[in-house]
Coordinates of N, CA, C and O in Angstrom, one line a residue:
M1 N -39.2 -56.8 -0.1 CA -38.1 -55.8 1.3 C -38.5 -55.6 2.4 O -40.2 -55.9 2.8
E2 N -37.4 -56.5 3.5 CA -38.4 -56.1 4.7 C -38.5 -54.7 5.2 O -37.5 -53.7 5.0
K3 N -38.9 -54.6 5.7 CA -39.3 -53.3 7.1 C -38.6 -53.1 7.6 O -38.0 -54.1 9.0
V4 N -37.6 -52.3 7.7 CA -36.6 -52.0 9.3 C -36.9 -51.5 10.0 O -37.1 -50.1 9.7
N5 N -37.4 -52.0 11.2 CA -37.3 -50.3 12.4 C -36.2 -50.4 13.1 O -35.7 -51.1 13.7
L6 N -35.9 -49.2 13.5 CA -35.1 -48.8 14.4 C -36.0 -48.2 15.6 O -36.6 -47.3 15.4
T7 N -34.8 -48.1 16.9 CA -35.3 -47.9 18.0 C -34.7 -46.5 18.3 O -33.8 -46.5 17.1
L8 N -35.5 -46.2 19.2 CA -34.6 -44.1 18.8 C -33.4 -44.9 19.5 O -32.5 -43.1 19.4
A9 N -32.3 -45.4 20.6 CA -31.5 -45.5 21.1 C -30.6 -45.6 19.1 O -29.7 -44.9 19.4
Q10 N -31.1 -46.4 18.6 CA -30.5 -46.8 17.3 C -30.3 -45.6 16.1 O -29.4 -45.3 15.6
R11 N -30.6 -45.0 15.8 CA -31.1 -43.4 15.9 C -30.1 -42.6 15.9 O -29.8 -41.8 15.7
A12 N -30.4 -42.4 17.8 CA -29.5 -41.8 18.1 C -28.1 -42.4 18.0 O -26.8 -41.4 17.4
N13 N -27.8 -43.1 17.7 CA -26.2 -43.6 18.1 C -26.2 -43.9 16.5 O -24.8 -43.4 15.6
R14 N -27.2 -43.0 15.5 CA -26.3 -43.8 14.4 C -26.7 -42.1 13.5 O -25.5 -41.1 12.7
A15 N -27.2 -41.1 14.2 CA -26.9 -39.6 14.1 C -25.6 -39.0 15.2 O -25.2 -38.5 14.2
V16 N -25.0 -39.9 16.0 CA -23.9 -39.4 16.7 C -22.7 -39.8 16.1 O -22.0 -39.3 15.1
A17 N -22.9 -41.5 14.6 CA -21.5 -41.2 14.8 C -21.5 -40.6 12.9 O -20.5 -40.5 12.8
N18 N -23.5 -40.3 12.3 CA -22.8 -39.3 11.6 C -22.0 -38.2 11.3 O -21.9 -37.1 10.7
G19 N -22.6 -37.3 13.1 CA -22.3 -35.8 13.2 C -20.3 -36.6 13.3 O -19.5 -35.3 13.1
L20 N -19.7 -37.4 13.9 CA -18.2 -37.3 14.4 C -17.6 -37.6 12.2 O -16.9 -37.2 12.3
E21 N -18.0 -38.5 11.6 CA -17.7 -38.6 10.2 C -17.2 -37.0 9.4 O -17.0 -37.1 9.2
A22 N -19.0 -35.9 9.7 CA -18.6 -35.4 9.3 C -17.3 -34.3 9.7 O -17.3 -33.9 9.9
T23 N -17.6 -34.4 11.3 CA -16.9 -33.2 12.4 C -14.8 -33.9 11.7 O -14.4 -33.1 11.4
S24 N -15.7 -35.4 11.5 CA -13.8 -35.9 10.8 C -13.7 -35.6 9.4 O -12.4 -35.2 9.5
N25 N -14.4 -35.7 9.1 CA -14.1 -34.5 7.2 C -13.8 -33.1 7.1 O -12.4 -32.9 7.4
I26 N -14.2 -32.1 8.7 CA -14.2 -31.0 8.9 C -12.7 -30.9 9.0 O -12.7 -30.3 8.7
F27 N -12.0 -31.6 10.0 CA -10.9 -31.8 10.7 C -10.2 -32.2 9.0 O -8.7 -31.2 9.9
D28 N -9.8 -32.9 8.5 CA -8.9 -33.4 7.1 C -9.3 -32.7 6.2 O -7.9 -31.7 5.6
V29 N -11.3 -31.6 5.5 CA -10.6 -30.4 4.4 C -9.2 -29.6 5.1 O -8.3 -28.8 4.9
V30 N -9.4 -28.9 7.0 CA -8.6 -28.3 7.6 C -7.0 -28.3 7.6 O -6.0 -27.8 7.4
A31 N -6.7 -29.4 7.2 CA -5.2 -30.3 7.4 C -4.9 -29.6 6.5 O -3.8 -29.3 6.5
L32 N -5.3 -30.5 5.5 CA -4.8 -30.2 4.2 C -5.6 -29.2 3.5 O -3.7 -28.9 2.7
G33 N -5.2 -28.4 4.2 CA -5.2 -27.0 3.9 C -4.2 -26.3 4.4 O -3.5 -24.9 3.6
A34 N -4.4 -26.3 5.4 CA -2.9 -26.2 6.2 C -2.0 -26.5 5.7 O -0.7 -25.9 4.7
R35 N -1.4 -27.5 5.4 CA -0.5 -28.4 5.0 C -0.1 -28.1 3.3 O 0.4 -27.4 3.0
A36 N -1.2 -27.9 2.7 CA -1.9 -26.4 1.3 C -1.1 -25.5 1.4 O 0.4 -25.1 0.6
T37 N -0.8 -24.8 2.4 CA -0.5 -23.4 2.6 C 0.8 -23.3 2.9 O 1.3 -22.5 2.8
R38 N 1.6 -24.4 4.1 CA 2.7 -24.3 4.2 C 3.7 -24.8 3.7 O 4.5 -24.4 3.2
D39 N 3.2 -25.9 2.7 CA 4.1 -25.8 1.1 C 4.4 -24.9 0.4 O 5.7 -24.3 -0.4
L40 N 2.9 -23.9 -0.2 CA 3.0 -22.6 -0.9 C 4.1 -22.3 0.1 O 5.2 -21.7 -0.7
A41 N 4.3 -21.2 1.1 CA 5.6 -20.8 1.8 C 6.7 -21.6 1.6 O 7.4 -20.4 1.3
F42 N 6.7 -22.7 1.5 CA 8.0 -23.3 1.6 C 8.7 -22.6 0.2 O 9.6 -22.3 -0.3
V43 N 7.7 -22.8 -0.1 CA 7.7 -23.2 -2.3 C 8.7 -21.6 -2.8 O 9.1 -20.9 -3.0
V44 N 7.4 -20.1 -1.4 CA 7.8 -19.3 -2.3 C 9.0 -18.1 -1.4 O 9.7 -17.8 -2.1
A45 N 9.2 -19.0 0.0 CA 11.0 -18.7 0.6 C 11.6 -19.4 -0.4 O 13.0 -18.6 -0.8
A46 N 11.5 -20.6 -0.8 CA 12.8 -20.9 -1.8 C 12.7 -20.5 -3.2 O 14.2 -20.1 -3.6
R47 N 12.6 -20.0 -3.6 CA 12.2 -18.8 -4.6 C 12.9 -17.6 -4.6 O 13.5 -17.0 -4.6
A48 N 11.6 -17.0 -3.5 CA 12.9 -16.1 -3.2 C 14.5 -16.1 -2.6 O 14.9 -14.9 -3.2
A49 N 14.9 -16.4 -2.1 CA 15.9 -17.0 -1.4 C 17.0 -17.5 -3.0 O 18.0 -16.6 -2.7
T50 N 16.4 -17.8 -4.0 CA 17.0 -18.6 -5.5 C 17.2 -17.0 -5.3 O 18.3 -16.4 -6.6
L51 N 16.3 -16.1 -6.1 CA 16.2 -15.1 -7.1 C 17.4 -14.0 -6.0 O 18.0 -13.4 -7.1
A52 N 17.6 -13.6 -5.3 CA 18.3 -12.8 -3.8 C 19.9 -13.7 -3.9 O 20.0 -12.8 -4.6
N53 N 19.6 -14.9 -4.2 CA 21.3 -15.4 -4.4 C 21.7 -14.8 -6.5 O 22.2 -14.5 -5.9
D54 N 20.6 -14.8 -7.1 CA 21.0 -14.9 -8.2 C 21.4 -13.5 -8.3 O 22.5 -13.2 -9.0
E55 N 21.6 -12.5 -7.6 CA 20.8 -11.6 -8.1 C 22.0 -10.5 -6.9 O 22.3 -9.3 -7.0
E56 N 22.4 -11.9 -6.3 CA 23.3 -11.4 -5.5 C 23.0 -10.1 -3.7 O 23.7 -9.2 -4.3
V57 N 21.4 -10.1 -4.2 CA 21.4 -10.0 -2.5 C 21.9 -9.5 -1.1 O 21.7 -11.2 -0.7
S58 N 22.1 -8.6 -0.6 CA 22.7 -8.4 0.3 C 21.9 -9.1 1.3 O 20.2 -8.7 1.5
A59 N 21.9 -9.4 3.1 CA 21.2 -9.7 4.7 C 20.3 -8.1 4.7 O 19.7 -8.3 5.1
E60 N 21.5 -7.3 4.5 CA 21.0 -5.6 5.1 C 19.6 -5.4 3.8 O 19.3 -4.3 4.4
T61 N 19.6 -5.6 2.8 CA 18.4 -5.5 1.5 C 17.3 -6.1 2.0 O 16.1 -5.5 2.6
F62 N 17.3 -6.8 2.7 CA 16.1 -8.0 3.7 C 15.4 -6.7 4.8 O 14.5 -6.7 4.8
K63 N 16.6 -6.3 5.6 CA 16.2 -5.5 6.9 C 16.2 -4.3 6.2 O 14.5 -3.8 7.7
S64 N 16.0 -4.2 5.3 CA 15.8 -2.4 5.1 C 14.3 -2.8 4.8 O 14.0 -2.1 5.3
V65 N 14.4 -3.7 3.7 CA 12.7 -4.0 3.5 C 12.2 -4.0 5.0 O 10.8 -4.0 4.7
D66 N 12.0 -5.1 5.9 CA 11.9 -5.0 6.5 C 11.5 -3.9 8.1 O 10.2 -4.2 8.5
N67 N 12.4 -3.6 7.8 CA 11.7 -1.8 8.6 C 11.1 -0.9 8.5 O 11.0 -0.6 9.1
K68 N 11.4 -1.0 6.6 CA 10.4 0.1 6.0 C 9.0 -0.8 6.4 O 8.0 0.2 6.6
V69 N 8.4 -1.9 6.4 CA 7.6 -2.4 6.5 C 7.2 -2.4 8.3 O 5.3 -1.5 7.6
N70 N 7.7 -2.1 8.8 CA 7.5 -2.0 9.8 C 7.0 -0.4 10.6 O 5.9 -0.2 11.0
A71 N 8.0 0.2 10.1 CA 7.4 1.7 9.5 C 6.1 1.4 9.6 O 5.2 2.8 9.8
A72 N 6.3 1.6 8.4 CA 4.7 1.7 7.6 C 3.7 1.3 8.4 O 2.1 1.7 8.7
L73 N 3.8 0.0 8.6 CA 2.7 -0.9 10.1 C 2.4 0.0 11.3 O 1.9 -0.6 12.0
G74 N 3.7 0.4 11.3 CA 3.4 1.2 13.2 C 4.2 -0.1 14.0 O 3.9 0.4 15.4
R75 N 5.0 -0.4 13.7 CA 5.7 -1.2 14.5 C 6.7 -0.8 15.1 O 7.8 0.2 14.8

């Protein structure tokens, strides 16, 4: 096997490339997490709407729940 000599500039270049790759991977993970959270929120909202329709819950029920939550949170 041949001995490979890297210059200081080549080592710095490799370090920067590795750092950029790691940063890219972190952004990918954050984006996937955000996408999964969004999809879960849509599924929950769709299920809540389905249950509300099945039980014939009116919009006033949701408004009253919102008002109670806001009152409890001091809004």
